[in-house]
Amino acid sequence: MRKLAIFDIDGTIARHGVIDPTAIDGIKHLQSMGYTTTLCTGRGYFPMRNAIGAAFHEVVSDDALIVLEHGARIVTKAGKTVFAEYLGFYEIDYIIDFIRANIDILRFSWYNPEDVSRKLQMWRKDPNDADELHKKHGDYSEIFSCSLTDYKERLMTEKVANIEARLASHVKVHNLKLALTHTPVNVLFLDDNMSFLKNNMNKGIAILYLLKHLHVAYDDLLVAGNAINDVEMLDLDAGRRILVGPADERTTVLAYLSNHESIIQIDSPTDLGQYLQTF
């Protein structure tokens, strides 16, 4: 019977943008035990490859599918889309109106193109941010500036699975999910970002697709995450469900889970790697 292990990146197998070597060792040990290993992240394909770096081929099995953009897109290891739930014109119009109404608390916005050979597309509100944004995000982003109306028109011409926005520095919201009224759109607040996606999409639903596609039983599934966008996958009836992070952050995520008695709680990516090597 095939076994599958799925990992979030930031805060789960990586710390401060660096993939933990002990976590990699743990994942490689799982592969030696017959597991297919892969990623389930809020990032798009290009930013995911940038974040995972040289560890990509060690972490993601050759025949694996990867869950991206909080579950709204599933791709092959090479980046070919096999499933996506795209935002429609109505949702995009609503999201742009929401951004316009709250523009004072936002700095910039971005989306991931369907074509994985293209970089993340980042819209900046303030042209004076250009140098700072290029320094921080230029390796994996194309940065542009235009009116919100033109930004909307640009989004309408693309196949977009989710839209993100960065909160201003004085706005502090973490681990919050909102369902907007009168539209099928959810908003995730995570790591100073707002993420807009259809409300029938999340990491848990995407993983159910993988289980069916790869013929994996629930008991042979391992999931590991650390944040609010991992709640649905941590709520699956998986054989092993691992919540990674400091105690106070774990407590916040546990409050969202409907069944947390069997959750394995681990302090850090290093500890996760050590735990995986005990199998």
Short mmCIF file of N, CA, C and O in Angstrom, two decimals, residues 124 126-136 143:
data_model
loop_
_atom_site.label_atom_id
_atom_site.label_comp_id
_atom_site.label_asym_id
_atom_site.label_seq_id
_atom_site.Cartn_x
_atom_site.Cartn_y
_atom_site.Cartn_z
N ARG A 124 2.46 47.00 -6.86
CA ARG A 124 2.79 47.86 -5.73
C ARG A 124 1.90 49.09 -5.74
O ARG A 124 1.65 49.70 -6.79
N ASP A 126 2.58 51.90 -3.88
CA ASP A 126 3.42 53.09 -3.80
C ASP A 126 4.65 52.90 -4.68
O ASP A 126 5.48 52.03 -4.41
N PRO A 127 4.81 53.69 -5.76
CA PRO A 127 6.00 53.56 -6.61
C PRO A 127 7.30 53.70 -5.85
O PRO A 127 8.34 53.18 -6.28
N ASN A 128 7.27 54.38 -4.70
CA ASN A 128 8.49 54.55 -3.92
C ASN A 128 8.95 53.25 -3.26
O ASN A 128 10.07 53.18 -2.75
N ASP A 129 8.10 52.23 -3.28
CA ASP A 129 8.46 50.93 -2.72
C ASP A 129 9.30 50.09 -3.67
O ASP A 129 9.75 49.01 -3.30
N ALA A 130 9.51 50.55 -4.89
CA ALA A 130 10.10 49.72 -5.93
C ALA A 130 11.45 49.13 -5.52
O ALA A 130 11.68 47.92 -5.64
N ASP A 131 12.36 49.96 -5.02
CA ASP A 131 13.70 49.47 -4.69
C ASP A 131 13.65 48.44 -3.57
O ASP A 131 14.32 47.40 -3.63
N GLU A 132 12.84 48.72 -2.54
CA GLU A 132 12.73 47.80 -1.41
C GLU A 132 12.14 46.46 -1.85
O GLU A 132 12.63 45.38 -1.46
N LEU A 133 11.10 46.51 -2.68
CA LEU A 133 10.46 45.28 -3.13
C LEU A 133 11.38 44.47 -4.04
O LEU A 133 11.42 43.25 -3.94
N HIS A 134 12.12 45.15 -4.91
CA HIS A 134 13.06 44.44 -5.77
C HIS A 134 14.14 43.76 -4.93
O HIS A 134 14.56 42.63 -5.23
N LYS A 135 14.59 44.41 -3.88
CA LYS A 135 15.63 43.82 -3.02
C LYS A 135 15.12 42.57 -2.32
O LYS A 135 15.82 41.56 -2.22
N LYS A 136 13.87 42.62 -1.83
CA LYS A 136 13.32 41.51 -1.05
C LYS A 136 12.72 40.40 -1.91
O LYS A 136 12.79 39.22 -1.56
N ILE A 143 7.73 43.01 -10.66
CA ILE A 143 7.06 44.06 -9.90
C ILE A 143 6.59 45.15 -10.85
O ILE A 143 7.35 45.61 -11.70
#
